[in-house]
Coordinates of C-alpha atoms in Angstrom, one line a residue:
M22 CA -8.4 -1.0 -17.6
F23 CA -5.3 -1.6 -15.5
V24 CA -5.5 -5.0 -13.7
A25 CA -2.6 -5.8 -11.4
P26 CA -1.2 -9.4 -11.6
P27 CA -1.9 -11.8 -8.7
G28 CA 0.1 -10.8 -5.7
Y29 CA -0.3 -7.1 -6.5
Q30 CA -4.1 -6.9 -6.7
P31 CA -5.4 -5.4 -3.5
V32 CA -8.5 -6.7 -1.9
Y33 CA -10.9 -3.9 -1.0
N34 CA -13.4 -4.1 1.9
P35 CA -13.3 -7.8 2.4
S36 CA -16.0 -9.5 4.5
I37 CA -14.8 -10.6 7.9
P38 CA -14.0 -13.4 8.5
Y39 CA -11.8 -13.4 5.5
V40 CA -9.4 -16.0 4.1
G41 CA -7.5 -15.6 0.8
P42 CA -4.5 -17.0 -1.0
I43 CA -1.0 -15.6 -1.2
Y44 CA 0.0 -16.4 -4.8
G45 CA 3.4 -18.1 -4.9
G46 CA 3.7 -18.2 -1.1
L47 CA 5.6 -15.9 1.2
R48 CA 9.3 -15.4 1.2
S49 CA 11.8 -13.0 2.7
G50 CA 11.6 -9.5 1.3
M51 CA 7.8 -9.5 0.9
S52 CA 5.3 -7.5 2.9
V53 CA 1.7 -7.6 3.8
Y54 CA -0.1 -4.3 3.9
I55 CA -3.5 -3.9 5.8
Q56 CA -5.6 -0.8 6.2
G57 CA -8.7 -0.6 8.4
V58 CA -10.7 0.9 11.2
I59 CA -11.0 -0.2 14.8
P60 CA -14.7 -0.1 15.9
D61 CA -15.7 1.7 19.1
E62 CA -17.1 -1.6 20.3
I63 CA -14.3 -4.1 19.9
T64 CA -13.2 -7.1 21.9
R65 CA -10.4 -8.5 19.7
F66 CA -9.3 -9.2 16.1
N67 CA -6.7 -11.5 14.6
M68 CA -4.6 -11.9 11.5
N69 CA -3.0 -15.3 10.6
L70 CA -0.4 -16.0 8.0
Q71 CA -1.1 -19.7 7.5
C72 CA -0.1 -22.8 5.6
G73 CA -3.3 -23.2 3.6
E74 CA -6.8 -21.7 3.4
S75 CA -8.6 -24.5 5.3
E76 CA -9.6 -24.4 8.9
G77 CA -7.0 -26.1 11.0
S78 CA -4.0 -25.2 8.8
D79 CA -0.7 -24.6 10.5
I80 CA -0.2 -20.9 11.4
G81 CA 3.2 -19.4 10.8
F82 CA 2.3 -16.0 12.4
H83 CA -0.7 -15.3 14.6
F84 CA -1.4 -11.6 15.5
S85 CA -4.1 -10.8 17.9
P86 CA -4.8 -7.3 19.5
R87 CA -7.1 -7.8 22.5
F88 CA -9.1 -5.0 24.1
D89 CA -10.0 -5.5 27.7
N90 CA -8.8 -4.1 31.1
W91 CA -5.3 -5.3 30.2
D92 CA -5.0 -4.2 26.6
K93 CA -2.3 -6.3 24.8
V94 CA -1.2 -7.7 21.5
V95 CA -0.5 -11.4 21.4
F96 CA 1.8 -13.2 18.9
N97 CA 2.0 -16.9 18.4
S98 CA 2.2 -19.9 16.0
C99 CA 0.2 -23.1 15.7
Q100 CA 1.5 -26.5 14.4
E101 CA -0.5 -29.7 14.1
G102 CA -3.3 -28.1 16.2
E103 CA -0.9 -27.1 19.0
W104 CA -0.3 -23.5 19.9
G105 CA 3.2 -22.4 20.7
S106 CA 4.4 -20.1 23.5
E107 CA 2.7 -16.7 23.4
E108 CA 4.7 -13.5 23.0
E109 CA 2.8 -10.4 24.1
I110 CA 3.3 -6.7 24.4
H111 CA 1.1 -4.2 26.4
N112 CA 1.9 -1.2 24.2
M113 CA -1.4 -1.2 22.3
P114 CA -0.9 0.6 19.0
F115 CA -4.6 0.6 18.0
S116 CA -7.2 3.1 19.3
K117 CA -11.0 2.5 19.3
G118 CA -12.7 4.5 16.6
D119 CA -9.5 5.3 14.7
A120 CA -8.2 4.2 11.3
F121 CA -4.9 2.3 11.1
E122 CA -2.3 1.1 8.7
M123 CA -0.3 -2.0 9.4
V124 CA 2.7 -3.5 7.5
I125 CA 4.1 -7.0 8.2
I126 CA 7.6 -7.2 6.7
I127 CA 8.9 -10.7 6.1
N128 CA 12.7 -10.9 6.6
Q129 CA 15.3 -13.6 7.4
E130 CA 14.6 -13.4 11.1
G131 CA 10.8 -13.3 11.2
Y132 CA 7.8 -11.1 10.8
Q133 CA 8.5 -7.4 11.6
V134 CA 5.3 -5.5 12.4
T135 CA 4.8 -1.8 12.1
V136 CA 1.5 0.0 12.9
N137 CA 0.9 3.6 11.7
G138 CA 4.6 3.9 10.8
Q139 CA 5.9 2.8 14.2
D140 CA 7.8 -0.5 14.8
L141 CA 5.8 -2.7 17.1
H142 CA 7.4 -6.2 17.4
T143 CA 9.4 -8.8 15.5
F144 CA 8.2 -12.4 15.8
N145 CA 10.9 -14.9 14.9
H146 CA 10.1 -17.7 12.4
R147 CA 9.0 -21.0 13.9
I148 CA 7.6 -22.5 10.7
P149 CA 9.5 -22.2 7.3
V150 CA 8.1 -19.1 5.7
E151 CA 7.9 -20.9 2.3
R152 CA 5.1 -23.0 3.6
V153 CA 2.9 -19.9 4.3
N154 CA 0.5 -19.3 1.4
A155 CA -2.7 -17.8 2.9
L156 CA -4.0 -14.9 5.0
Q157 CA -6.9 -15.1 7.4
I158 CA -8.5 -12.2 9.2
G159 CA -11.2 -12.6 11.9
G160 CA -12.8 -10.7 14.8
D161 CA -14.2 -7.2 15.1
A162 CA -12.0 -5.0 12.9
S163 CA -13.3 -3.3 9.7
I164 CA -10.7 -3.9 6.9
Q165 CA -10.6 -1.6 3.9
T166 CA -7.5 -2.8 2.0
V167 CA -5.3 -5.9 2.0
N168 CA -2.3 -6.1 -0.3
V169 CA 0.7 -8.5 -0.6
I170 CA 3.7 -6.5 -1.8
G171 CA 6.6 -8.2 -3.7
G172 CA 4.6 -11.4 -4.5
G173 CA 3.2 -12.6 -7.7
N174 CA 2.6 -16.0 -9.3
P175 CA 6.0 -17.4 -10.4
A176 CA 4.2 -18.5 -13.6
G177 CA 2.6 -15.1 -14.1
D178 CA 4.3 -14.5 -17.5
Q179 CA 2.6 -17.6 -18.8
I180 CA -0.9 -16.6 -17.5
G181 CA -1.3 -13.4 -19.4
G182 CA 0.5 -10.4 -20.9
N183 CA 0.0 -6.7 -20.4
L184 CA 1.1 -6.9 -16.8
P185 CA 2.7 -4.0 -15.0
V186 CA 6.5 -4.0 -14.5
M187 CA 7.3 -3.7 -10.8
D188 CA 10.9 -4.3 -10.1
G189 CA 12.0 -2.2 -7.1
Q190 CA 11.9 -2.7 -3.3
P191 CA 9.1 -0.9 -1.5
I192 CA 10.0 2.2 0.4
F193 CA 8.2 2.5 3.7
N194 CA 7.2 5.8 5.4
P195 CA 9.5 8.2 3.5
P196 CA 9.8 11.8 4.7
V197 CA 8.1 14.4 2.6
P198 CA 9.5 16.1 0.5
Y199 CA 11.2 13.0 -1.0
T200 CA 12.8 12.2 -4.3
I201 CA 13.0 8.7 -5.7
V202 CA 15.0 7.4 -8.7
I203 CA 12.9 5.2 -10.9
P204 CA 14.7 1.8 -11.3
G205 CA 15.7 1.6 -14.9
G206 CA 13.8 4.7 -15.8
M207 CA 10.2 5.0 -17.1
S208 CA 8.9 2.4 -19.6
T209 CA 5.7 1.1 -21.0
K210 CA 3.7 -0.9 -18.4
K211 CA 5.8 0.4 -15.5
T212 CA 3.5 1.1 -12.5
I213 CA 4.2 3.1 -9.4
V214 CA 2.0 2.4 -6.3
I215 CA 1.8 5.1 -3.7
R216 CA -0.2 4.7 -0.4
G217 CA -0.7 7.5 2.1
M218 CA -3.0 9.8 4.0
V219 CA -4.1 13.4 3.5
P220 CA -3.7 14.9 7.0
L221 CA -6.2 17.2 8.6
G222 CA -5.6 20.8 7.6
A223 CA -3.8 19.8 4.4
N224 CA -3.8 22.4 1.6
R225 CA -2.2 20.7 -1.4
F226 CA 0.5 18.2 -2.4
S227 CA 2.0 17.0 -5.6
I228 CA 3.5 14.0 -7.3
N229 CA 5.9 14.9 -10.1
F230 CA 7.3 12.5 -12.7
K231 CA 10.5 14.3 -13.8
V232 CA 13.5 14.2 -16.1
G233 CA 16.3 14.7 -13.6
S234 CA 18.8 16.1 -16.0
S235 CA 16.6 19.0 -17.2
G236 CA 14.2 19.4 -14.4
D237 CA 11.2 19.0 -16.8
I238 CA 8.1 17.6 -15.2
A239 CA 6.4 15.3 -17.7
F240 CA 3.4 14.7 -15.4
H241 CA 2.5 16.9 -12.4
L242 CA -0.3 15.4 -10.3
N243 CA -1.5 18.1 -7.8
P244 CA -4.5 17.4 -5.4
R245 CA -5.7 20.8 -4.0
V246 CA -7.5 19.6 -0.9
Q247 CA -9.3 22.7 0.2
E248 CA -10.4 23.5 -3.3
R249 CA -11.4 19.9 -3.9
E250 CA -9.7 19.9 -7.2
L251 CA -7.1 17.7 -8.9
V252 CA -4.8 19.6 -11.2
R253 CA -2.7 17.8 -13.8
N254 CA -0.1 19.6 -15.9
S255 CA 3.5 19.4 -17.3
F256 CA 6.4 21.8 -17.0
I257 CA 8.6 21.7 -20.1
G258 CA 11.3 24.0 -21.2
G259 CA 10.9 26.4 -18.2
S260 CA 7.1 27.0 -18.4
W261 CA 3.9 25.4 -17.3
E262 CA 1.5 24.1 -20.0
T263 CA -2.3 23.9 -20.0
E264 CA -3.9 22.6 -16.8
E265 CA -6.4 19.7 -16.7
R266 CA -8.9 19.5 -13.9
E267 CA -11.8 17.2 -14.8
I268 CA -12.0 14.0 -12.7
S269 CA -14.5 11.2 -12.2
I270 CA -13.9 10.9 -8.5
N271 CA -12.1 12.9 -5.8
P272 CA -10.5 10.6 -3.2
F273 CA -8.2 13.2 -1.7
L274 CA -10.1 14.4 1.4
E275 CA -8.7 15.5 4.8
G276 CA -8.1 12.6 7.1
Q277 CA -8.6 10.0 4.4
Y278 CA -6.2 7.2 3.3
F279 CA -5.6 6.7 -0.4
D280 CA -4.2 3.8 -2.4
M281 CA -2.9 5.1 -5.8
S282 CA -1.4 3.4 -8.8
V283 CA 0.0 5.3 -11.8
R284 CA 0.7 3.3 -14.9
C285 CA 2.7 4.4 -17.9
G286 CA 1.3 3.5 -21.3
N287 CA 2.4 4.2 -24.9
Q288 CA 0.1 7.2 -25.1
R289 CA -0.8 8.3 -21.6
F290 CA -0.5 7.8 -17.8
K291 CA -3.5 6.0 -16.3
V292 CA -4.3 6.9 -12.6
F293 CA -6.3 4.6 -10.3
V294 CA -7.2 5.4 -6.7
N295 CA -8.8 3.0 -4.2
G296 CA -9.5 0.6 -7.0
Q297 CA -11.3 3.1 -9.3
H298 CA -10.1 4.8 -12.5
M299 CA -9.6 8.5 -11.7
C300 CA -8.1 10.1 -14.8
D301 CA -5.8 9.7 -17.8
F302 CA -3.0 12.1 -18.7
F303 CA -1.8 12.0 -22.3
H304 CA 2.0 12.3 -22.8
R305 CA 3.2 15.8 -23.7
F306 CA 6.8 14.9 -23.1
Q307 CA 7.2 12.4 -26.0
N308 CA 10.5 10.8 -24.8
Y309 CA 8.8 9.5 -21.7
N310 CA 11.6 6.9 -21.3
Q311 CA 13.8 9.8 -20.1
I312 CA 11.6 10.2 -17.0
D313 CA 13.8 8.9 -14.2
T314 CA 12.6 10.6 -11.0
V315 CA 9.5 10.8 -8.9
E316 CA 9.2 13.8 -6.5
L317 CA 6.8 13.9 -3.6
E318 CA 6.1 17.2 -1.8
G319 CA 3.5 19.1 0.1
D320 CA 0.9 18.2 2.7
V321 CA 0.8 14.5 2.6
Q322 CA 1.9 11.5 4.7
I323 CA 3.3 8.6 2.6
S324 CA 3.1 5.0 3.9
Y325 CA 5.0 3.4 1.1
V326 CA 6.1 3.7 -2.5
H327 CA 6.6 0.7 -4.8
F328 CA 7.7 0.4 -8.4

């Protein structure tokens, strides 16, 4: 079974309040991805990027949507028990009863927050980001997925082998159709992570692992939403080969978010969705190291892609 290394292992359906480590700490270029649902009956919730997992730790970034007669989102920091000056916006990006996707991008200036693909606010650093090594979530929100992107334990190579190779920068909210060059081409242990949503009324979409020079598709992954099927195939030498349709789970439903990882092995691709193994696809294109492109097309909204 594919197990991502620390820093790439998503946390699914955490109990709230939640606190967990960020292995290796934060640094510029990393991102924190959070997916959840806002309950109909909500007062507020908060997310803290903080300098330790214990209560009372300094907080480098405090994010707090507050639902009252003056809906607002508050940003702040806390050092030695003292809160700094609040920054707030009144453009509430969350709606009661609705799902959301939130990304906190850490850059040289500060924490850049996007919600459902829209830029919300950038909070400038007040505490050195290298001190931040934990995430805390509290309040009324229901959280489905938490993932730190671009992290990883610096000593990870000494902890265990057989880890996926992830060496590219994440791509956020790409338009569809979209074509991505695989950094360094496909290789054993290389993993692609794709997160997105199947919109209402969707018919089908596809994710194609291709050889750019020939147009061959080594692995065609084709959720057919209305038929509730997941077709896998390959297109080699100008013709489609035999379809595969058996799956253990079908996570691609209208209005649902999905969190997919596709890992290349010596003999097959292994596909996991929402933390569960969904299917394998044995290599038909034997020179899989010639695969250099991923193509996204059809009825799908993509939040981010990461190699």
